[in-house]
PDB file of C-alpha atoms in Angstrom:
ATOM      1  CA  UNK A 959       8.936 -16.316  -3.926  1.00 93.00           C
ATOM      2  CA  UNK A 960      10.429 -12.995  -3.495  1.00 93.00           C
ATOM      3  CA  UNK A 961       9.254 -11.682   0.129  1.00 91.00           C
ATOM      4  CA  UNK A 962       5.758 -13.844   0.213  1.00 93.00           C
ATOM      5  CA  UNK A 963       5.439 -15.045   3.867  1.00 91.00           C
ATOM      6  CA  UNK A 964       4.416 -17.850   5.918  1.00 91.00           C
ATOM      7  CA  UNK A 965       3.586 -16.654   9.169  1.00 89.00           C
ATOM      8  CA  UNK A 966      -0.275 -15.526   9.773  1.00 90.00           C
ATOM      9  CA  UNK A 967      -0.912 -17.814   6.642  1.00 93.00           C
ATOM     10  CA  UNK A 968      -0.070 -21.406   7.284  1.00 93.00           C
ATOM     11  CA  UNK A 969      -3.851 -22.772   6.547  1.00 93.00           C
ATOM     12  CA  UNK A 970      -3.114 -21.831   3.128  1.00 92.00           C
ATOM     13  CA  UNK A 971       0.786 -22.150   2.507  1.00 91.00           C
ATOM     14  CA  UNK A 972       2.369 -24.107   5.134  1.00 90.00           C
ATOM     15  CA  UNK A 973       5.036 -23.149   7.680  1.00 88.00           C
ATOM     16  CA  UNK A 974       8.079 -24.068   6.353  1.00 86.00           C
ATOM     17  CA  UNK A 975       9.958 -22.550   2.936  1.00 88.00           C
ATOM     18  CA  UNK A 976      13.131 -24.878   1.958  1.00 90.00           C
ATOM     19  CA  UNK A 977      13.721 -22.754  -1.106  1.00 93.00           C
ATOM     20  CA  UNK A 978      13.066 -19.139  -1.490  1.00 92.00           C
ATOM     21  CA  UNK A 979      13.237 -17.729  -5.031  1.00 94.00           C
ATOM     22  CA  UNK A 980      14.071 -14.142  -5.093  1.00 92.00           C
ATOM     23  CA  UNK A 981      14.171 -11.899  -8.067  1.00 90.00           C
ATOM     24  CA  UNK A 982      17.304  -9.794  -7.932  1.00 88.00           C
ATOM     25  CA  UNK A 983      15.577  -6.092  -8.726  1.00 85.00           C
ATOM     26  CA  UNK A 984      13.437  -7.118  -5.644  1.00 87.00           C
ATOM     27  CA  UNK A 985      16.161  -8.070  -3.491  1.00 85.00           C
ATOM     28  CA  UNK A 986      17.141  -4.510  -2.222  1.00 82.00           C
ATOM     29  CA  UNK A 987      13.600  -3.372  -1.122  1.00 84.00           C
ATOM     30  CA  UNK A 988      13.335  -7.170   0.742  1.00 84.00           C
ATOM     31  CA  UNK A 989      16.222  -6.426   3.053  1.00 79.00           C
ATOM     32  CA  UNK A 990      15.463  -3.087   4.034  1.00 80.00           C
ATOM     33  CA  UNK A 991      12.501  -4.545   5.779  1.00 80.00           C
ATOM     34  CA  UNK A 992      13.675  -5.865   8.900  1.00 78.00           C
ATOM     35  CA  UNK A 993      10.948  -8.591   9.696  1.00 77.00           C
ATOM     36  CA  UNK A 994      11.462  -9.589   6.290  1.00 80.00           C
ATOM     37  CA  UNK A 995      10.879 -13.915   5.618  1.00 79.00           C
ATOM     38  CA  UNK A 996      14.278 -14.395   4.196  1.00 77.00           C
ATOM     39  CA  UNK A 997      16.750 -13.763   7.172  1.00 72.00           C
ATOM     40  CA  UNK A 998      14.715 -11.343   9.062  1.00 65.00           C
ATOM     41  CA  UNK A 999      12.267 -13.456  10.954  1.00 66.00           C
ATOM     42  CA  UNK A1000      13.313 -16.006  13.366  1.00 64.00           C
ATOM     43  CA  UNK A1001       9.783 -17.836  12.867  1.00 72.00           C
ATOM     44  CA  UNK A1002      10.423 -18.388   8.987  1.00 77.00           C
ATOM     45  CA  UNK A1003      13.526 -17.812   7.715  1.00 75.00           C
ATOM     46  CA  UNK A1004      14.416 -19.590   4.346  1.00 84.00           C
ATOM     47  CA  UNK A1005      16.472 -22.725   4.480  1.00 86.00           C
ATOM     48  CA  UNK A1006      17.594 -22.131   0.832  1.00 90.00           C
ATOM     49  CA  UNK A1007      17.659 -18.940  -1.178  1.00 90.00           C
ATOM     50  CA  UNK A1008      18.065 -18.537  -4.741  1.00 91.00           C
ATOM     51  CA  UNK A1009      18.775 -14.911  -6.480  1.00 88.00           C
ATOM     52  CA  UNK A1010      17.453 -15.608 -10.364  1.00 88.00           C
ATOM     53  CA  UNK A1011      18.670 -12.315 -12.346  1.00 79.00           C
ATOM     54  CA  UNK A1012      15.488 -11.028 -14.179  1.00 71.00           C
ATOM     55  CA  UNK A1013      17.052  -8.497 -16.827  1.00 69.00           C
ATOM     56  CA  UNK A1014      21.067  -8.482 -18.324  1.00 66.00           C
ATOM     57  CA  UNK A1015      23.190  -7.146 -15.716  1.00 68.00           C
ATOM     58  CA  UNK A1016      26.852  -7.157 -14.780  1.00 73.00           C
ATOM     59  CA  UNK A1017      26.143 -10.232 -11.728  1.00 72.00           C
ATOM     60  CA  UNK A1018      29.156  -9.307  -9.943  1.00 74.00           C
ATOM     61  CA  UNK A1019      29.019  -6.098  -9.594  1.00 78.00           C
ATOM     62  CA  UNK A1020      25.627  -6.095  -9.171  1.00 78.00           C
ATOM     63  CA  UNK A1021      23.788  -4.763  -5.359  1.00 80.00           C
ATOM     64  CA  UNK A1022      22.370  -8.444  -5.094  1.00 80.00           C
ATOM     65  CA  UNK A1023      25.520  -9.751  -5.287  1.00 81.00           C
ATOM     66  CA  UNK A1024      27.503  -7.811  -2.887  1.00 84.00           C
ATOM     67  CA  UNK A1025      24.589  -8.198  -0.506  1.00 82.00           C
ATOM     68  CA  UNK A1026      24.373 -12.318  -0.758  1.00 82.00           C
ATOM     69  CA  UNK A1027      27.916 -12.553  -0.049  1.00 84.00           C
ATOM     70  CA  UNK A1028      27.138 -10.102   3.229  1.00 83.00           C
ATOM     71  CA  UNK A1029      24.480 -11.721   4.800  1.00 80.00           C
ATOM     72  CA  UNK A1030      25.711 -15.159   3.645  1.00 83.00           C
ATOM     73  CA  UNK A1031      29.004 -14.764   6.208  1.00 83.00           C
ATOM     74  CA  UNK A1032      25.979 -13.461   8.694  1.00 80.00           C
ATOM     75  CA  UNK A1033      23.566 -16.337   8.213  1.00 80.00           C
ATOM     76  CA  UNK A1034      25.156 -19.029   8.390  1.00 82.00           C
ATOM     77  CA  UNK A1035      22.422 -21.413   8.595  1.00 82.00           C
ATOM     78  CA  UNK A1036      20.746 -20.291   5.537  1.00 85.00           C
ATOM     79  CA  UNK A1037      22.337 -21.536   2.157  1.00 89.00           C
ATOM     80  CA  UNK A1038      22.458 -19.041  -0.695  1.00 88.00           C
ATOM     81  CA  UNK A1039      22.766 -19.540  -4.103  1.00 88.00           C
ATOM     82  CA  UNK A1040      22.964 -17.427  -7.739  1.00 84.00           C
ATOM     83  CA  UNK A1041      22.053 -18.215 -10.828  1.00 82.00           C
ATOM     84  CA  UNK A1042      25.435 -18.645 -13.398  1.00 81.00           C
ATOM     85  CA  UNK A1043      25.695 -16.248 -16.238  1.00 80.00           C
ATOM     86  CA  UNK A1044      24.680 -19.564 -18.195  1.00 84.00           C
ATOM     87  CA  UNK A1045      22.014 -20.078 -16.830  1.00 84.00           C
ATOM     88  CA  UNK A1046      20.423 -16.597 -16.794  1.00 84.00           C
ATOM     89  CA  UNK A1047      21.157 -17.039 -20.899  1.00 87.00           C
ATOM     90  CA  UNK A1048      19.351 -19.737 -21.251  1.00 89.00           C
ATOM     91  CA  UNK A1049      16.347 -19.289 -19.145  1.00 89.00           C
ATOM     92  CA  UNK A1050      16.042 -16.126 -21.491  1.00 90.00           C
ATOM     93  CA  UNK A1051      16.654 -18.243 -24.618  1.00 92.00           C
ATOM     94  CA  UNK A1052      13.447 -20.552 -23.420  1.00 94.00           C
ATOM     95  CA  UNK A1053      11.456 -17.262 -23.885  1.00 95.00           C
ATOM     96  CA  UNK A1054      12.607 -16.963 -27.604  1.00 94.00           C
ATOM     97  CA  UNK A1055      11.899 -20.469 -27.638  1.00 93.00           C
ATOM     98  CA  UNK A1056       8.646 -21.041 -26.605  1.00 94.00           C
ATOM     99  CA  UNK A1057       7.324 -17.370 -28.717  1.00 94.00           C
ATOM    100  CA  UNK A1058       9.946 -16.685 -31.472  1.00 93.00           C
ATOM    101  CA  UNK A1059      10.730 -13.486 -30.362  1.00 94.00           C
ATOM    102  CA  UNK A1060      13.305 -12.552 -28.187  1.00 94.00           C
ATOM    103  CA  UNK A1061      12.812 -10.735 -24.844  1.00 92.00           C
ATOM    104  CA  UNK A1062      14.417  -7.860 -25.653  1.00 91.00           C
ATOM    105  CA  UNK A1063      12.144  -7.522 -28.514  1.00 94.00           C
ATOM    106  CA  UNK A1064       9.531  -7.939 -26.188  1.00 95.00           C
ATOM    107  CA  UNK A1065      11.028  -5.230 -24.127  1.00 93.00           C
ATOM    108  CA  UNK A1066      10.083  -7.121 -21.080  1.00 92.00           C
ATOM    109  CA  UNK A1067      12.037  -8.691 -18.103  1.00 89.00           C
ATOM    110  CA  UNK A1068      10.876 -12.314 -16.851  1.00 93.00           C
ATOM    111  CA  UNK A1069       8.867 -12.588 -13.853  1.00 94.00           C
ATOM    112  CA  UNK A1070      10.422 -14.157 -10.480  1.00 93.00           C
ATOM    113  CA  UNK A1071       7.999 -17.495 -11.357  1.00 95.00           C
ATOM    114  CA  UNK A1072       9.150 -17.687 -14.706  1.00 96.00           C
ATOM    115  CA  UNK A1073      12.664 -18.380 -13.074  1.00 93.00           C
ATOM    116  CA  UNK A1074      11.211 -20.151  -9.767  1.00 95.00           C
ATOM    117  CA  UNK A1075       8.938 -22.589 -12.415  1.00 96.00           C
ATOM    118  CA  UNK A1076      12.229 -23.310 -14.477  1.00 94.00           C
ATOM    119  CA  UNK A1077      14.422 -23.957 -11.375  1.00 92.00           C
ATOM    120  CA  UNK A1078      11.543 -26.651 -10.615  1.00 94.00           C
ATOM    121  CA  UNK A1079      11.428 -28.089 -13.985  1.00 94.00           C
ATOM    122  CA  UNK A1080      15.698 -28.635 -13.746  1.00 90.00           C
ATOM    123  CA  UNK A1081      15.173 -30.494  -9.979  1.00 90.00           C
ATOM    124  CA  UNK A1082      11.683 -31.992  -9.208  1.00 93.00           C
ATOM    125  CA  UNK A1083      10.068 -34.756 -11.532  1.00 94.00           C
ATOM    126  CA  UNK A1084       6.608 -33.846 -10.400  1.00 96.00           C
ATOM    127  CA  UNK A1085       5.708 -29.696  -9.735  1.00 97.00           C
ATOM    128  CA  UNK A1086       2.178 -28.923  -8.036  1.00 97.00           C
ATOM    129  CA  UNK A1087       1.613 -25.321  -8.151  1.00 97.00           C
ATOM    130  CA  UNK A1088      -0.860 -24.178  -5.930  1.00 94.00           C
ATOM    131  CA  UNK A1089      -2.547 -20.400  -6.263  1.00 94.00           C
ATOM    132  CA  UNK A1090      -1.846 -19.685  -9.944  1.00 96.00           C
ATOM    133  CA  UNK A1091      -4.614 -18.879 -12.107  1.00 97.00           C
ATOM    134  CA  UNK A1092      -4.549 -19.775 -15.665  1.00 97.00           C
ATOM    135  CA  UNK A1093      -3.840 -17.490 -18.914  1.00 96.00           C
ATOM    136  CA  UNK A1094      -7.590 -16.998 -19.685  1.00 95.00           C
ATOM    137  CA  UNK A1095      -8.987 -16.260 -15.943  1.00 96.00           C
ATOM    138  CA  UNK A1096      -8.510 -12.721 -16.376  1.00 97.00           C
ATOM    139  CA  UNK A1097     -10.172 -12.405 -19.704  1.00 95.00           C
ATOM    140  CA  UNK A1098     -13.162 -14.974 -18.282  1.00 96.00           C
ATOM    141  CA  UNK A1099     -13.199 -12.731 -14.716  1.00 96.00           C
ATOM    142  CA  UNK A1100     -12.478  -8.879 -15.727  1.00 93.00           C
ATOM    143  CA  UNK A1101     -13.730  -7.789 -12.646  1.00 94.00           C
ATOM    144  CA  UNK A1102     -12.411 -10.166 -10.281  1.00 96.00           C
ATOM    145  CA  UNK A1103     -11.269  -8.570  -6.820  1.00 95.00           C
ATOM    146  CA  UNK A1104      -8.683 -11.158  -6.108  1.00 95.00           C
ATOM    147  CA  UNK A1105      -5.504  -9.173  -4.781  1.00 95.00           C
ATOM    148  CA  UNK A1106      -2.141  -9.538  -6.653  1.00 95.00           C
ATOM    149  CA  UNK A1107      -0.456 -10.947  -3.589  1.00 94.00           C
ATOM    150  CA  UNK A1108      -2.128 -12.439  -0.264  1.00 93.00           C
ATOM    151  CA  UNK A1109      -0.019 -10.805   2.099  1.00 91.00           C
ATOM    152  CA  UNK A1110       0.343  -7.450   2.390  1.00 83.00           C
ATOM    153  CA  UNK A1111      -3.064  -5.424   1.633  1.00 79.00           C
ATOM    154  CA  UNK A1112      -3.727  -3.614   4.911  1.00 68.00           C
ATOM    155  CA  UNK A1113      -0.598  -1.928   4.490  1.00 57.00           C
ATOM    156  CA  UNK A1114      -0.329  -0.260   0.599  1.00 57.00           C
ATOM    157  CA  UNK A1115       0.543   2.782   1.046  1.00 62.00           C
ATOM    158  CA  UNK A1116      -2.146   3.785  -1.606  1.00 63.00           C
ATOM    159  CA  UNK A1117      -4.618   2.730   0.085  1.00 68.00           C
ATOM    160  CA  UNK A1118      -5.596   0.995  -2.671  1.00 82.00           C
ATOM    161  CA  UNK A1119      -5.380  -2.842  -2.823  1.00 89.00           C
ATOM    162  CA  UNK A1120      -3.950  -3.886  -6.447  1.00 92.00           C
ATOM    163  CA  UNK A1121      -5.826  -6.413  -7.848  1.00 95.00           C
ATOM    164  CA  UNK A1122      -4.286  -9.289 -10.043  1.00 97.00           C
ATOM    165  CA  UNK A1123      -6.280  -9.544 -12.890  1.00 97.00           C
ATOM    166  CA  UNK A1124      -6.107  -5.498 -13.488  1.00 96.00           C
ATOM    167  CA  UNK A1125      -2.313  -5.616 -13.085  1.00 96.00           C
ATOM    168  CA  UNK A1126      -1.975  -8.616 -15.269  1.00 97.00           C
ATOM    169  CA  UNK A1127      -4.270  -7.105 -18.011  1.00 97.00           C
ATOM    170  CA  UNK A1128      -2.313  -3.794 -17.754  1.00 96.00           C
ATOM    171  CA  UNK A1129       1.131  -5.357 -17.966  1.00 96.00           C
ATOM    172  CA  UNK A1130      -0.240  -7.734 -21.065  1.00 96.00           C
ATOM    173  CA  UNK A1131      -1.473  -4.619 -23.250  1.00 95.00           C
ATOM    174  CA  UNK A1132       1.680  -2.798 -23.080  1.00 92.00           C
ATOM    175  CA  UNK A1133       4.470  -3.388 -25.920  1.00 92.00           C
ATOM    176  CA  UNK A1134       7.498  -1.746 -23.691  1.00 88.00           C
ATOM    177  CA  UNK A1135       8.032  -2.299 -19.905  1.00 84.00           C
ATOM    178  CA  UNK A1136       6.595  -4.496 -17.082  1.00 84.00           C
ATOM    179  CA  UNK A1137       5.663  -8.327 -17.089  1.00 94.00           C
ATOM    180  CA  UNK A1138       3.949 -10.293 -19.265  1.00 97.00           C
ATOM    181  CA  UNK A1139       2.481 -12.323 -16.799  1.00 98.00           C
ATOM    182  CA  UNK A1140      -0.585 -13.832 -19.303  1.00 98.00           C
ATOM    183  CA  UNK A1141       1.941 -14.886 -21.964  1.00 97.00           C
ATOM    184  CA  UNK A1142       4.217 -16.466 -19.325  1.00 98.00           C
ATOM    185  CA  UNK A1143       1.071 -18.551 -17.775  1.00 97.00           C
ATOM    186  CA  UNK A1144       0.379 -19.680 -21.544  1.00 96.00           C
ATOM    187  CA  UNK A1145       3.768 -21.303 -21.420  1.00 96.00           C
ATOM    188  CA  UNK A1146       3.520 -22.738 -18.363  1.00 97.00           C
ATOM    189  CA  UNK A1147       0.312 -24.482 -19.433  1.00 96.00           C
ATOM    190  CA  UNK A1148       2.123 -26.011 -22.374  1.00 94.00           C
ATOM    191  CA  UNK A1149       4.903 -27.488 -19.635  1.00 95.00           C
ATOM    192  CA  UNK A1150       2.739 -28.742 -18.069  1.00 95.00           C
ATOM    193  CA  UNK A1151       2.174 -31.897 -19.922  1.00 89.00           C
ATOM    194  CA  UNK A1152       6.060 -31.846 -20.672  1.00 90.00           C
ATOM    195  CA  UNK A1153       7.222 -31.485 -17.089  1.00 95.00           C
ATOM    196  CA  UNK A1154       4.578 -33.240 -15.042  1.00 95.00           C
ATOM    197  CA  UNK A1155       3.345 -29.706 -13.709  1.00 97.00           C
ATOM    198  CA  UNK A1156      -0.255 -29.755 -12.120  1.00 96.00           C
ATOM    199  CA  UNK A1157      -2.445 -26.662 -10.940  1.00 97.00           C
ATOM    200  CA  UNK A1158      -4.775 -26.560  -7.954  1.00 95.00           C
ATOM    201  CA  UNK A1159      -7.114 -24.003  -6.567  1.00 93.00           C
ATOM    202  CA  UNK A1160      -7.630 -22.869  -9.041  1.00 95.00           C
ATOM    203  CA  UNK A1161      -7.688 -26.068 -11.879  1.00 95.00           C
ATOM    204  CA  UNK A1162      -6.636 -24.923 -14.915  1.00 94.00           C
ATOM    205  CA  UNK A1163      -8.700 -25.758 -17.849  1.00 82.00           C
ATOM    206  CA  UNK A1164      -8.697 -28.343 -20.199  1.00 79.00           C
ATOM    207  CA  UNK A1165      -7.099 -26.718 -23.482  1.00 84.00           C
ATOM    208  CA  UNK A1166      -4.645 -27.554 -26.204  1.00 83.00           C
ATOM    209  CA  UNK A1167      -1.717 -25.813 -25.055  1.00 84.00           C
ATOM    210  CA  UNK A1168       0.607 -27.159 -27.177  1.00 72.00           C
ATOM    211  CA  UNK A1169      -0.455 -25.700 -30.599  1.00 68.00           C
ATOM    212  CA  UNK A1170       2.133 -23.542 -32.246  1.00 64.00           C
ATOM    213  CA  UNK A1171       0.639 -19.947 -31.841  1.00 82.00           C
ATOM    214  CA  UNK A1172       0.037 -18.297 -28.355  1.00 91.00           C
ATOM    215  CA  UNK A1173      -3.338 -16.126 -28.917  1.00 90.00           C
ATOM    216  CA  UNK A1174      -2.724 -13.806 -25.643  1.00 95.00           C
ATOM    217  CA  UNK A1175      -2.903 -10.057 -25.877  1.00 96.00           C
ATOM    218  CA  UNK A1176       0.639  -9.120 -25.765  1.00 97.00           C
ATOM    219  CA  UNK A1177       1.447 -11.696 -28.812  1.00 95.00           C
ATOM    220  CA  UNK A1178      -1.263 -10.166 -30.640  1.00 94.00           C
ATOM    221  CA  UNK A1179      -0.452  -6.940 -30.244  1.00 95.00           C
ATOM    222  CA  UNK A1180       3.331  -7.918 -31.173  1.00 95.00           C
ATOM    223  CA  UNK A1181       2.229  -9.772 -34.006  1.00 93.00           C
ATOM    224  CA  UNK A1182      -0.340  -6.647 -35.113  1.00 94.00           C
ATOM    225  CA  UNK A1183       2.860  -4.411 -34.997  1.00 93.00           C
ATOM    226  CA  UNK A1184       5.823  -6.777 -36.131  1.00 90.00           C
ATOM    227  CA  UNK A1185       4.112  -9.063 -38.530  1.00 86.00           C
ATOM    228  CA  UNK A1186       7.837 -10.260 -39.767  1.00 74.00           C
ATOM    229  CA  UNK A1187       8.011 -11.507 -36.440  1.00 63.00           C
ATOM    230  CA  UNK A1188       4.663 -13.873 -36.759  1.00 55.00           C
ATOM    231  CA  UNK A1189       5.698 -17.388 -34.863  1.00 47.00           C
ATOM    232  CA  UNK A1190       6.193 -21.171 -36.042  1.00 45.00           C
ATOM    233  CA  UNK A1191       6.313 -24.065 -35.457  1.00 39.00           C
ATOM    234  CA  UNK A1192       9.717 -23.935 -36.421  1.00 34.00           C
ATOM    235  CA  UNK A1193      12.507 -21.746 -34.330  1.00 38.00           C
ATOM    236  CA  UNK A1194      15.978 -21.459 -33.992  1.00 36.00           C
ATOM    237  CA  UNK A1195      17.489 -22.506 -31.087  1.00 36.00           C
ATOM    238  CA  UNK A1196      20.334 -21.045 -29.400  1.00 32.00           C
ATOM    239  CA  UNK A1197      23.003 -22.676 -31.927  1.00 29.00           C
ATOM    240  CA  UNK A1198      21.267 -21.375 -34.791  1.00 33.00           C
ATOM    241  CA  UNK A1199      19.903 -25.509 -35.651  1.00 37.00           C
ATOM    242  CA  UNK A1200      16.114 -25.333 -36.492  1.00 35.00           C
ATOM    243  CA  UNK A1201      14.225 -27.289 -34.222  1.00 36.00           C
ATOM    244  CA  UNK A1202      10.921 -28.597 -33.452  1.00 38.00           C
ATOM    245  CA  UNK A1203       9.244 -26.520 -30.869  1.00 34.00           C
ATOM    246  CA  UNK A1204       8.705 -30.096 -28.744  1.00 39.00           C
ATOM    247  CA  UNK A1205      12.752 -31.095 -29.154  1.00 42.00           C
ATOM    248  CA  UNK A1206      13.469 -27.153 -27.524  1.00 36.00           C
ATOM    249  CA  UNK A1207      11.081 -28.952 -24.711  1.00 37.00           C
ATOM    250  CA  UNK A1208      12.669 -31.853 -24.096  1.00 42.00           C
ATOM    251  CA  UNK A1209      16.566 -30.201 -24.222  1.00 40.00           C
ATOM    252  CA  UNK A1210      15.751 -27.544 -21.531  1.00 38.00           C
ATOM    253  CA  UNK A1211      17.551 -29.630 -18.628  1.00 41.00           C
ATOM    254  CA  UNK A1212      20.619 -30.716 -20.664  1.00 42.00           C
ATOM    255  CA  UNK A1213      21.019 -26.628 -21.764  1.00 45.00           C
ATOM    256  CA  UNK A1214      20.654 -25.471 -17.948  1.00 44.00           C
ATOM    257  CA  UNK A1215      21.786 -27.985 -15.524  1.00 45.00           C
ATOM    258  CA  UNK A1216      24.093 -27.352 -12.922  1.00 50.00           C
ATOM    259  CA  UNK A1217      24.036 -23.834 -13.599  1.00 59.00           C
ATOM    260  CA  UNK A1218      24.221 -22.104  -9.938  1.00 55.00           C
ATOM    261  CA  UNK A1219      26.982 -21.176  -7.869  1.00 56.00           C
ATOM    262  CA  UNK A1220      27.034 -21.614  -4.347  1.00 54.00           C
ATOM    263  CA  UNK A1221      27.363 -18.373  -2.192  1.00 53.00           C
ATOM    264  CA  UNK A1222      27.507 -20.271   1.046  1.00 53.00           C
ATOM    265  CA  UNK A1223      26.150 -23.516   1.736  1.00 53.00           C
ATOM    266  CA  UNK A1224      24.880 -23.461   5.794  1.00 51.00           C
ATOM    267  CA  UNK A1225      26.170 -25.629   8.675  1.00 46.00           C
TER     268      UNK A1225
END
């Protein structure tokens, strides 16, 4: 995802990235780097990249746009895709769906593996995700030194490596701005029985995921705050039809497939 590379890590992630999800916002600061992974390396350029759009914006008039359509004419052997208007609606619509409220009463944007995990879900009948620690490893490990990314810490201009569980508890405590990366990992533990998803290193623990309330610290500080806003079992769905929160599971694919254009599809 995003600019994560290959190259000096191949023990741990491989060599070779057929798709490369990148979060538009992050797009920008990617391509002003000129070793970047996506067309800037010869060792490990991506074979497919996808731009997901993380917040509302105007798509076409949008810097990610413009700048796909540039370096697709350029690199020709790379395809590049966007996500549809559609399809940018509904992966926001699975938020509401899976907590009840919606993401702009959240005041949050989804993460780039929100979008990367749902883009799985719609094309691969099995998902192994490797790396990804579960919604309750920051709360069980408060101290944990583990870095947010794997790449990258020699060089923060800080000086100061960020560490994942910090960030993640920092995001997860705010009610405006940033990720809400230990909500989104609560989700992604209740697809996982849906969607055939499976963690390693870490294993996520054995829990009931699929229970109607989602006890992380964003939700209950939303819930503290907006108690009119308290969750169900019961939501409505993008038509306005209540449904079961296991029927919004199982109609995912139908509401979001086939929803990316083709920039340029390589030679």
């Amino acid at each position: 995802m995003n600019d994560a590379p290959t190259v000096g890590f191949e023990k741990d992630v491989g060599s070779r990235t057929t798709i490369r999800v990148i979060g538009h916002s992050n797009l920008k600061p990617i391509l002003s780097n000129p070793n970047n992974p996506v067309v800037g390396s010869s060792q490990e350029n991506s074979e497919n990249v996808v731009i997901a759009w993380l917040y509302k914006t105007n798509i076409y008039k949008d810097f990610a746009y413009t700048a796909v359509l540039n370096f697709s004419q350029v690199y020709r052997n790379v395809n590049f895709f966007t996500q549809t208007p559609e399809m940018m609606k509904a992966n926001n619509q699975r938020f509401w769906t899976e907590t009840g409220i919606t993401r702009n009463q959240a005041q949050t944007w989804l993460t780039t593996g929100w979008h990367a995990l749902l883009l799985a879900i719609d094309v691969c009948s099995h998902i192994t995700v490797y790396g990804m620690v579960d919604d309750e490893y920051c709360r069980d490990n408060p101290n944990s030194s583990v870095p947010y990314h794997y790449y990258n810490n020699n060089n923060n201009q800080s000086g100061k490596i960020k560490k994942e569980c910090e960030y993640y508890m920092k995001s997860e405590r705010k009610l405006h701005g940033g990720h809400l990366f230990v909500t989104e990992k609560f989700i992604f533990g209740r697809w996982a029985r849906n969607y055939n998803i499976t963690f390693r290193h870490p294993e996520w623990s054995k829990k009931n995921y699929s229970r109607s309330s989602i006890d992380t610290p964003f939700m209950k500080l939303f819930r503290q705050k907006h108690p009119q806003n308290s969750t169900s079992n019961e939501t409505d769905n993008f038509w306005g039809k209540k449904t079961s929160l296991q029927d919004s599971v199982n109609s995912y694919k139908a509401e979001s497939n086939g929803d990316f254009m083709v920039v340029w599809r390589g030679r």
